[in-house]
GROMACS .gro file of C-alpha atoms in nm:
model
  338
    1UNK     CA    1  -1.014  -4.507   0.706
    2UNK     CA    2  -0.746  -4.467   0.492
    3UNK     CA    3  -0.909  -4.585   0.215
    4UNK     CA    4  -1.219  -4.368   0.267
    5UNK     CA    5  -1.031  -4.056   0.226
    6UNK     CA    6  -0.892  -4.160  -0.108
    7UNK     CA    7  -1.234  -4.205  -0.201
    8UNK     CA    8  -1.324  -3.877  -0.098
    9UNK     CA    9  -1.040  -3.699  -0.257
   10UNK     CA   10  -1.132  -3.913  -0.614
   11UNK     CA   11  -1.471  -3.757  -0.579
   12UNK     CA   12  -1.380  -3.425  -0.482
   13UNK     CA   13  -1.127  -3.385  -0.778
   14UNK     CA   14  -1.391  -3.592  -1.028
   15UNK     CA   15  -1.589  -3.326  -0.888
   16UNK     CA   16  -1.385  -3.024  -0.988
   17UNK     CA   17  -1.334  -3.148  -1.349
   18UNK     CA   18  -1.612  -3.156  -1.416
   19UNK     CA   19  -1.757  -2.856  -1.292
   20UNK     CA   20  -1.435  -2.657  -1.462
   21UNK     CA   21  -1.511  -2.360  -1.242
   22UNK     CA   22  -1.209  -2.182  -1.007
   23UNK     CA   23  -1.294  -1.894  -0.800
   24UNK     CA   24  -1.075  -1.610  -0.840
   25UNK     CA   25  -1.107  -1.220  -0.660
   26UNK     CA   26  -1.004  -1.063  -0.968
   27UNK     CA   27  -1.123  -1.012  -1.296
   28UNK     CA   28  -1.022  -1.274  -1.533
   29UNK     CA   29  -0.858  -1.222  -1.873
   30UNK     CA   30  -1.159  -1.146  -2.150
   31UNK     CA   31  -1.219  -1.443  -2.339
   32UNK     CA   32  -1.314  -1.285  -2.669
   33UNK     CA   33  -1.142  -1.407  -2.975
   34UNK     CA   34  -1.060  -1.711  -2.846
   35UNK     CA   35  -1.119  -2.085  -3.006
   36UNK     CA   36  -1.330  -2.210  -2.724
   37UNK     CA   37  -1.609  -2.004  -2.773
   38UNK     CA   38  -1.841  -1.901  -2.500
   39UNK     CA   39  -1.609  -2.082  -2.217
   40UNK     CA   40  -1.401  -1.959  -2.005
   41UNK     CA   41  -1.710  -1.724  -1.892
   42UNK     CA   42  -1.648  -1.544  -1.576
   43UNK     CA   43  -1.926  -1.425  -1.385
   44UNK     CA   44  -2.023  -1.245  -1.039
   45UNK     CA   45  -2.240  -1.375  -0.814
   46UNK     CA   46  -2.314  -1.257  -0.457
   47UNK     CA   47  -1.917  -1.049  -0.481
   48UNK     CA   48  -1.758  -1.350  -0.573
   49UNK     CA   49  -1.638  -1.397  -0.914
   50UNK     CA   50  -1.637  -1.760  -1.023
   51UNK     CA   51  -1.465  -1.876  -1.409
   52UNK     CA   52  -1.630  -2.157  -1.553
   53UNK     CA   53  -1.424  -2.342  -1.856
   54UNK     CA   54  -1.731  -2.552  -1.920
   55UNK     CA   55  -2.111  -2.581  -1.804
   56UNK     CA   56  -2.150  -2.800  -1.460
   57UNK     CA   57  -2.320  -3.141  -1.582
   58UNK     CA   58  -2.432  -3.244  -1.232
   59UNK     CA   59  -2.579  -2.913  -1.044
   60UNK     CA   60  -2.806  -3.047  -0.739
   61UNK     CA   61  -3.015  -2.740  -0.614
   62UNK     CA   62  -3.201  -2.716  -0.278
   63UNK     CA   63  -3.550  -2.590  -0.217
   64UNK     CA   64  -3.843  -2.569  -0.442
   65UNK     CA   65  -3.782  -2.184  -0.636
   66UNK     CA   66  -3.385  -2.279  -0.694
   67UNK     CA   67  -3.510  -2.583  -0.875
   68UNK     CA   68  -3.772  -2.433  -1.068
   69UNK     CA   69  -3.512  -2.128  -1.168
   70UNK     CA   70  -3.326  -2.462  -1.370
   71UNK     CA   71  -3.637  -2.591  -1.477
   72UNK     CA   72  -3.752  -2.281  -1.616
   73UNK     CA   73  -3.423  -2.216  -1.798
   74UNK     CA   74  -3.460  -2.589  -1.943
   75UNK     CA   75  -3.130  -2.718  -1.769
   76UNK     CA   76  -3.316  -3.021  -1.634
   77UNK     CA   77  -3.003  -3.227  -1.816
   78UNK     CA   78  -2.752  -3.032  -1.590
   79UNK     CA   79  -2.904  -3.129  -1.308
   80UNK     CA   80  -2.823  -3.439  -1.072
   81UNK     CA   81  -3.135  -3.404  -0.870
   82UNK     CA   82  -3.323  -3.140  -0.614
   83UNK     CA   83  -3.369  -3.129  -0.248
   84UNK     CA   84  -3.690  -3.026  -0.133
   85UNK     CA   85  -3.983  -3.076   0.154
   86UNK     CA   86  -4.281  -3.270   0.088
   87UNK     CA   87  -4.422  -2.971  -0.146
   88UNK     CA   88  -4.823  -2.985  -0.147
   89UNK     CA   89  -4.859  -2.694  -0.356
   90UNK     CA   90  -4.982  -2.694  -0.747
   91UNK     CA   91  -4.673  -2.831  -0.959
   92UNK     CA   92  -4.896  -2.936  -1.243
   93UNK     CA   93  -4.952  -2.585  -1.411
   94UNK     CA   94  -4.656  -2.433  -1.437
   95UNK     CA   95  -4.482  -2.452  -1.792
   96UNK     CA   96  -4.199  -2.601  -1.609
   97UNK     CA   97  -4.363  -2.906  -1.476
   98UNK     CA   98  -4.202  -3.167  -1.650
   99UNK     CA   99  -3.897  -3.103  -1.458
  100UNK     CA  100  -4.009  -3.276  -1.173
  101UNK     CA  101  -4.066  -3.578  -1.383
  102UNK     CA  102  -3.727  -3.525  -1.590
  103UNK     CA  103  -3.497  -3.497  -1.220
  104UNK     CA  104  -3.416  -3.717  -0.940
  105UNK     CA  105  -3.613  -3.574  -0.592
  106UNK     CA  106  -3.251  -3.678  -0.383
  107UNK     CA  107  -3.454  -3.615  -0.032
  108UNK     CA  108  -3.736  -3.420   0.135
  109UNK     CA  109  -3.517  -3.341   0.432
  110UNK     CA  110  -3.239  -3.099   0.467
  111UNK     CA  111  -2.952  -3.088   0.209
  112UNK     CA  112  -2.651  -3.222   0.329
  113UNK     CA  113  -2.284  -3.318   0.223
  114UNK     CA  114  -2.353  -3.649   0.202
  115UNK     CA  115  -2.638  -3.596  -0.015
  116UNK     CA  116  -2.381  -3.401  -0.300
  117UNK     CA  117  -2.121  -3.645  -0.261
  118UNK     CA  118  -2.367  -3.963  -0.340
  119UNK     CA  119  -2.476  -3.724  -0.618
  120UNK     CA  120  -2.180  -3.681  -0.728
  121UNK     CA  121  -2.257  -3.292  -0.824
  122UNK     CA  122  -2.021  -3.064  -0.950
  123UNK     CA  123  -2.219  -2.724  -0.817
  124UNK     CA  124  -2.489  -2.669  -0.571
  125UNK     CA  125  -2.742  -2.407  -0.641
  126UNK     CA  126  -2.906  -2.285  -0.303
  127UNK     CA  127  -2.888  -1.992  -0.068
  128UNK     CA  128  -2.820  -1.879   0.245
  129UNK     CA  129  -3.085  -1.989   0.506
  130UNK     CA  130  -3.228  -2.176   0.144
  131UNK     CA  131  -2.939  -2.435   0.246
  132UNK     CA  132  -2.631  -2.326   0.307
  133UNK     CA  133  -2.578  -2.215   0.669
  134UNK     CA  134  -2.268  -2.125   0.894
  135UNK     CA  135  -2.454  -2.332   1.162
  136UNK     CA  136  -2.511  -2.665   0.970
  137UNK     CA  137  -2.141  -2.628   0.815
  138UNK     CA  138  -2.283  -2.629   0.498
  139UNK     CA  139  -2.138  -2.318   0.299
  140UNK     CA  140  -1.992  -2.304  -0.003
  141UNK     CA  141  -1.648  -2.304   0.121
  142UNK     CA  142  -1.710  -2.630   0.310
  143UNK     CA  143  -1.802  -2.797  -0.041
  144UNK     CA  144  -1.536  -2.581  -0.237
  145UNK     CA  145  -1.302  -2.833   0.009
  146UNK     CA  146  -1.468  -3.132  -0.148
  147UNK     CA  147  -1.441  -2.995  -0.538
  148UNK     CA  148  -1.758  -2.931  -0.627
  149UNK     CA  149  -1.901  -2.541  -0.662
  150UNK     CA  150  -2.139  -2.351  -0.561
  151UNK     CA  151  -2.373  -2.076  -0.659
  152UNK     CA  152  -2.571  -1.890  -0.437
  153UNK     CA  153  -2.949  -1.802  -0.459
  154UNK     CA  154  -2.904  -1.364  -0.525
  155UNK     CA  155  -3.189  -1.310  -0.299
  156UNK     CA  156  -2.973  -1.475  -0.012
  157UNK     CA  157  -2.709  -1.281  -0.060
  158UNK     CA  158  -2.552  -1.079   0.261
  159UNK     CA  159  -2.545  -0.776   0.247
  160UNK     CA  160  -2.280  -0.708   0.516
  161UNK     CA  161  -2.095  -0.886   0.797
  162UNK     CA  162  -2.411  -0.946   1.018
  163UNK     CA  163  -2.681  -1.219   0.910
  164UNK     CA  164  -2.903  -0.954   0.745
  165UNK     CA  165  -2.951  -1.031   0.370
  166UNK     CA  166  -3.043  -0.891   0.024
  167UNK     CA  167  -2.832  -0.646  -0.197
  168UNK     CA  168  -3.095  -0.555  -0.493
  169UNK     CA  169  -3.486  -0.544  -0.496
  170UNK     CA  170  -3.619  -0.899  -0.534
  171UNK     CA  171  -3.749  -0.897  -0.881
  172UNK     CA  172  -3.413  -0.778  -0.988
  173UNK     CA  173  -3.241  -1.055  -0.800
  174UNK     CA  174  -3.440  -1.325  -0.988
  175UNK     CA  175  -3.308  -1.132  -1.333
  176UNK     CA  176  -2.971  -1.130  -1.228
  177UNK     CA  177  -2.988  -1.479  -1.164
  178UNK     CA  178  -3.164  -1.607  -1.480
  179UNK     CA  179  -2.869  -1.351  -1.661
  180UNK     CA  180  -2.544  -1.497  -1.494
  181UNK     CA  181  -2.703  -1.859  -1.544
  182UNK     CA  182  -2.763  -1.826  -1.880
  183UNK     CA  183  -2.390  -1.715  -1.904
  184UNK     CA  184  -2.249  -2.024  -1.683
  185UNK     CA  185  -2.468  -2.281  -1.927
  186UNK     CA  186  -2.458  -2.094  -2.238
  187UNK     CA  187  -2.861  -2.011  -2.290
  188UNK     CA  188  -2.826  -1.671  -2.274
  189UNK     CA  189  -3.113  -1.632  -2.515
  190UNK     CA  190  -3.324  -1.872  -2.342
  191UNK     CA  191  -3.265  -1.638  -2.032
  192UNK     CA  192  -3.327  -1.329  -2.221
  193UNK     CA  193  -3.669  -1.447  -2.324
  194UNK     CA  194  -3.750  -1.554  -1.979
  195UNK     CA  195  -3.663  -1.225  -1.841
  196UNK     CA  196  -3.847  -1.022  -2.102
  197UNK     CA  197  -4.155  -1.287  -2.087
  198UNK     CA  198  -4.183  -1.222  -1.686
  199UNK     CA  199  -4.123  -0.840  -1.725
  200UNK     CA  200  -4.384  -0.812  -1.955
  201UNK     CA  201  -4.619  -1.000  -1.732
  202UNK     CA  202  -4.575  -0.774  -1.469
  203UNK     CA  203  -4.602  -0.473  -1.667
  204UNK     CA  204  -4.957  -0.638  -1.764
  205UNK     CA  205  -5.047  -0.651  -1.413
  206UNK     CA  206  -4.934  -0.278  -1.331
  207UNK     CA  207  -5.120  -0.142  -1.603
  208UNK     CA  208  -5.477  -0.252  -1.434
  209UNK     CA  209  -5.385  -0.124  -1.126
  210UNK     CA  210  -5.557   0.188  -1.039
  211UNK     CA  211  -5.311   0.487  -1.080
  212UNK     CA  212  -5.505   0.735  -0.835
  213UNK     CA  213  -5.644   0.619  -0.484
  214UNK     CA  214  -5.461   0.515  -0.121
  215UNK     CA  215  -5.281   0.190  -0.170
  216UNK     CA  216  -5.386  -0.082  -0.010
  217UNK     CA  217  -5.138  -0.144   0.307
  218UNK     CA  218  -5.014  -0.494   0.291
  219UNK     CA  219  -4.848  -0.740   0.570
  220UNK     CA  220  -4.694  -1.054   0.434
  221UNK     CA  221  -4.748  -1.352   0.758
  222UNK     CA  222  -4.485  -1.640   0.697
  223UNK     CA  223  -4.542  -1.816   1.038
  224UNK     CA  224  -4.484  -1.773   1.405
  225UNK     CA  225  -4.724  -1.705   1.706
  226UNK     CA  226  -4.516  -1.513   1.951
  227UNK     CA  227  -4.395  -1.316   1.672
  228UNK     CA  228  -4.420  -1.312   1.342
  229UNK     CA  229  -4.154  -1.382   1.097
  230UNK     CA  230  -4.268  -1.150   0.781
  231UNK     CA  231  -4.056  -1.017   0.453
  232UNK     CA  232  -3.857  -0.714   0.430
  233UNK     CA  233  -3.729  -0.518   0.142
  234UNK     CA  234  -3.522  -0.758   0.001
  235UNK     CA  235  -3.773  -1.070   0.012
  236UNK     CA  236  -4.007  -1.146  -0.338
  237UNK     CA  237  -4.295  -1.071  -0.077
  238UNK     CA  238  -4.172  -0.671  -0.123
  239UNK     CA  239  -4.199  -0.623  -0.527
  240UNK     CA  240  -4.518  -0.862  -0.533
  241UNK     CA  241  -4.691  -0.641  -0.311
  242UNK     CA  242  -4.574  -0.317  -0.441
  243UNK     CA  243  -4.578  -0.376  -0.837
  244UNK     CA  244  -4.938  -0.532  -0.725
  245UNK     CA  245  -5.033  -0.222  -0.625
  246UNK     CA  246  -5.024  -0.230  -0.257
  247UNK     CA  247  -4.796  -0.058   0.010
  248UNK     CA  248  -4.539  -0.312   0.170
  249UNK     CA  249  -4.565  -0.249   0.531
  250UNK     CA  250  -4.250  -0.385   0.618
  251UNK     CA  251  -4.058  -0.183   0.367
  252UNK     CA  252  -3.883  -0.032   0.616
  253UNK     CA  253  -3.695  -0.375   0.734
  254UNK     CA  254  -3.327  -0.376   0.524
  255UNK     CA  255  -3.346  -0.723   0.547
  256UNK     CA  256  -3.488  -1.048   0.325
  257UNK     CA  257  -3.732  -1.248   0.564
  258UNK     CA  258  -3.730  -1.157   0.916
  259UNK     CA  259  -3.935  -1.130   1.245
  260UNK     CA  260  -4.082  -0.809   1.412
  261UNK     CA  261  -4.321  -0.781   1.691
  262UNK     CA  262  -4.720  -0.816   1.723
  263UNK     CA  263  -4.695  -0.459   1.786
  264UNK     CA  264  -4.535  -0.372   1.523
  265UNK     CA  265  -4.798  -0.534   1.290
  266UNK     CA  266  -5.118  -0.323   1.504
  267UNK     CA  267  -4.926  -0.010   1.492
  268UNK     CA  268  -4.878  -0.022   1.126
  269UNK     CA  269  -5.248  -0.148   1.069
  270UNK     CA  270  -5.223  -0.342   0.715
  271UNK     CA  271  -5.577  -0.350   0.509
  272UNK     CA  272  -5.446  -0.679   0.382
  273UNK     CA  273  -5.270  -0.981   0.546
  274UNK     CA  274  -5.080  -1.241   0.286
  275UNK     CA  275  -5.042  -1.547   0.413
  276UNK     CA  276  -4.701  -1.761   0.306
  277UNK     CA  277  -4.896  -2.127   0.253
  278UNK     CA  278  -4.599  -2.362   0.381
  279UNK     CA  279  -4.512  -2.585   0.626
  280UNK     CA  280  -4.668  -2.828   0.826
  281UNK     CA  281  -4.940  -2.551   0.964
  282UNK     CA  282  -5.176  -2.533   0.655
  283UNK     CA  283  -5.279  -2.172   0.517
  284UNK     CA  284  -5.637  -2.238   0.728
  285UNK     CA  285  -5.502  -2.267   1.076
  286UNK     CA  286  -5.303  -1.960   1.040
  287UNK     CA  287  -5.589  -1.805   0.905
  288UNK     CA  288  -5.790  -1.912   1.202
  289UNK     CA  289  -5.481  -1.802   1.421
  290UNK     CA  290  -5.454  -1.449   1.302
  291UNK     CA  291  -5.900  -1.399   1.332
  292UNK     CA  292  -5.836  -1.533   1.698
  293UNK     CA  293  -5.544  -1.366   1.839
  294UNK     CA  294  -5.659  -1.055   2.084
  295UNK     CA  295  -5.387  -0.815   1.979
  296UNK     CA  296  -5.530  -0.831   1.631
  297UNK     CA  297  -5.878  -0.798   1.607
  298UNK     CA  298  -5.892  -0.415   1.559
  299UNK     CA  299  -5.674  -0.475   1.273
  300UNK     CA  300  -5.815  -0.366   0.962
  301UNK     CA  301  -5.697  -0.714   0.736
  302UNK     CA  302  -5.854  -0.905   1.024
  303UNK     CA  303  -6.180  -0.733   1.098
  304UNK     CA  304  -6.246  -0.696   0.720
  305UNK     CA  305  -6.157  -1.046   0.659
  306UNK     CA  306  -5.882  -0.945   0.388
  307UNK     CA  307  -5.667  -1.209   0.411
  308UNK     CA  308  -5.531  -1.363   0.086
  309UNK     CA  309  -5.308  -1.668   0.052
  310UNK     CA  310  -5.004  -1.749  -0.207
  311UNK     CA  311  -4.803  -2.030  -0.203
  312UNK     CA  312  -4.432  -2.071  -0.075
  313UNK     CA  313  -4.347  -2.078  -0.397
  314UNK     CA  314  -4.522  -1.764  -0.524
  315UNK     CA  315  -4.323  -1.581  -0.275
  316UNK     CA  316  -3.946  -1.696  -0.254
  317UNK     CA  317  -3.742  -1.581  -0.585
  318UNK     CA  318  -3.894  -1.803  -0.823
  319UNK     CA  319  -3.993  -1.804  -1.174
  320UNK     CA  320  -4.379  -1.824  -1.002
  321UNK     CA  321  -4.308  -1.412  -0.852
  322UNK     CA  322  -4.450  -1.244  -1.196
  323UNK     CA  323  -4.797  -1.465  -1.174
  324UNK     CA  324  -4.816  -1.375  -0.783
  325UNK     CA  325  -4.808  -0.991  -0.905
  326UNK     CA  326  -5.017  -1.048  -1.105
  327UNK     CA  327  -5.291  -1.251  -0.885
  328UNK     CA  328  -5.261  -0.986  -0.584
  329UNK     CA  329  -5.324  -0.736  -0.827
  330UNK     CA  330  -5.653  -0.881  -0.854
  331UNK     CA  331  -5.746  -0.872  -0.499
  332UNK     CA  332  -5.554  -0.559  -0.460
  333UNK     CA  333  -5.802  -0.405  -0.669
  334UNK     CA  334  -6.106  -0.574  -0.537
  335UNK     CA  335  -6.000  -0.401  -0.185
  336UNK     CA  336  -5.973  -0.068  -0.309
  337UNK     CA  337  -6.316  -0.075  -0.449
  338UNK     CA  338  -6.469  -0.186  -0.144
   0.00000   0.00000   0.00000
């Protein structure tokens, strides 16, 4: 036993060095001038300011957006794997694909301390609910024990003492992160071309939507039969349908993803159901659910047949959020000439 807890503690401090981060509640002293160049870099993520010397070499992320964010940002040699389920949407396409070649899949089940520690990662990228959890023990505190960092998906982020979460509109959040990574792993410019390359692509997509007219009233359906669990303001879901051109139903919700009621849902009457395609219930069979369940069939998405699909993917901060805009734009517009 004894002997196992020295092996922890080796890891743990192996750990530290070589993530070279220390977490501090004050601002750190400004780096400029000095001979290391870009490190120390102190940045703020979720309220917590974090002062990396050097860049992590052995970040293992959780879920299928957080890994994509590296991917897209070309860190693939920072990384020491992803966690992820048994993804079955299109990885091939995206300009990032080679990153799932390049990095180790660790496991398709849910991330755990053991996983990091075999790992041996110096930072985990994931998010609350994306990962960590008070529940599960997994937080970032819990690993800050064992040496190795963290860094915390924005769109996660709580935005008070409750469970509720988001603190910026979505779109935003996935900026902020592509920004403060760039800073930690020095490809700032890398980041800045990202960021100006997706805002540019939504732009494209605002400028065909129709600039007179009712917007088309949108309901995002992530799962759930005795109520539905849905996106609020602070989910991707709420700029993808609004910079598409249609108005968020939900917008009310302060939250990230959520659940309301059935009622809730007829009340507000959307024109337009997205479905979130995840899971082990396929896109179809929710379909078929939502066309069969009573409550709904006066709804407007369901007796029009409006109902238009996007992958898990597509909706959770992810460098895929600009091309969802950009494809419910499209169907957006088909609905409001109808």
């Amino acid at each position: 036993m004894r002997a196992l807890r020295t092996a922890v503690a080796l890891l743990a401090a192996l750990s530290l060095a070589g993530c070279g981060a220390s977490v501090s509640d004050s601002p750190a002293e400004d780096p400029k001038g000095k001979a290391s160049g870009h490190y120390p870099v102190t940045v703020e993520n979720c309220g917590v300011r974090t002062t990396y010397d050097k860049a992590p070499q052995r970040v293992v992320t959780n879920d299928v957006g957080i890994a994509e964010i590296m991917f897209a940002l070309g860190l693939e040699d920072h990384m020491a794997g992803y966690v992820a389920p048994d993804y079955k949407g299109d990885r091939e396409s995206v300009p990032w694909a080679d990153g799932y070649k390049k990095v180790k899949w660790l496991s398709k089940k849910e991330i755990t301390k053991e996983i990091v520690l075999d790992a041996r990662a110096d930072l985990v990228f994931a998010g609350w609910n994306y990962g960590f959890g008070e529940g599960n023990g997994f937080t970032p505190a819990a690993l800050k024990k064992l040496g190795i960092g963290s860094y915390v998906l924005t769109e996660s982020c709580h935005n008070g003492t409750g469970t509720s979460r988001g603190v910026m509109p979505p779109l935003e959040a996935l900026y902020a992160d592509l920004e403060t990574l760039g800073k930690v792993f020095d490809v700032e410019d890398r980041a800045r071309a990202l960021t100006d390359r997706f805002k540019k692509q939504v732009a494209d997509a605002q400028a065909r939507v129709p600039a007179d007219g009712p917007k088309p009233k949108v309901f995002l359906y992530d799962s759930g039969q005795d109520k539905p669990t849905t996106a609020g303001a602070y989910a991707g879901p709420h700029d993808i349908i609004t910079k598409a051109g249609g108005d968020h139903v939900m917008k009310d919700l302060k939250d990230s993803w959520t659940s309301v009621s059935w009622e809730t849902v007829v009340d507000r009457d959307p024109d337009v159901i997205v479905i979130n395609n995840y899971g082990d219930v396929s896109a179809e069979q929710k379909k078929k659910f939502l066309k069969s369940y009573g409550p709904l069939a006066n709804v407007s998405a369901v007796k029009n047949d409006r109902i238009f699909v996007l992958d898990y993917v597509d909706l959770v901060e992810s460098p895929r959020n600009p091309a969802a805009i950009a494809a419910l734009a499209g169907f957006l517009k088909g609905v409001r000439g109808a």
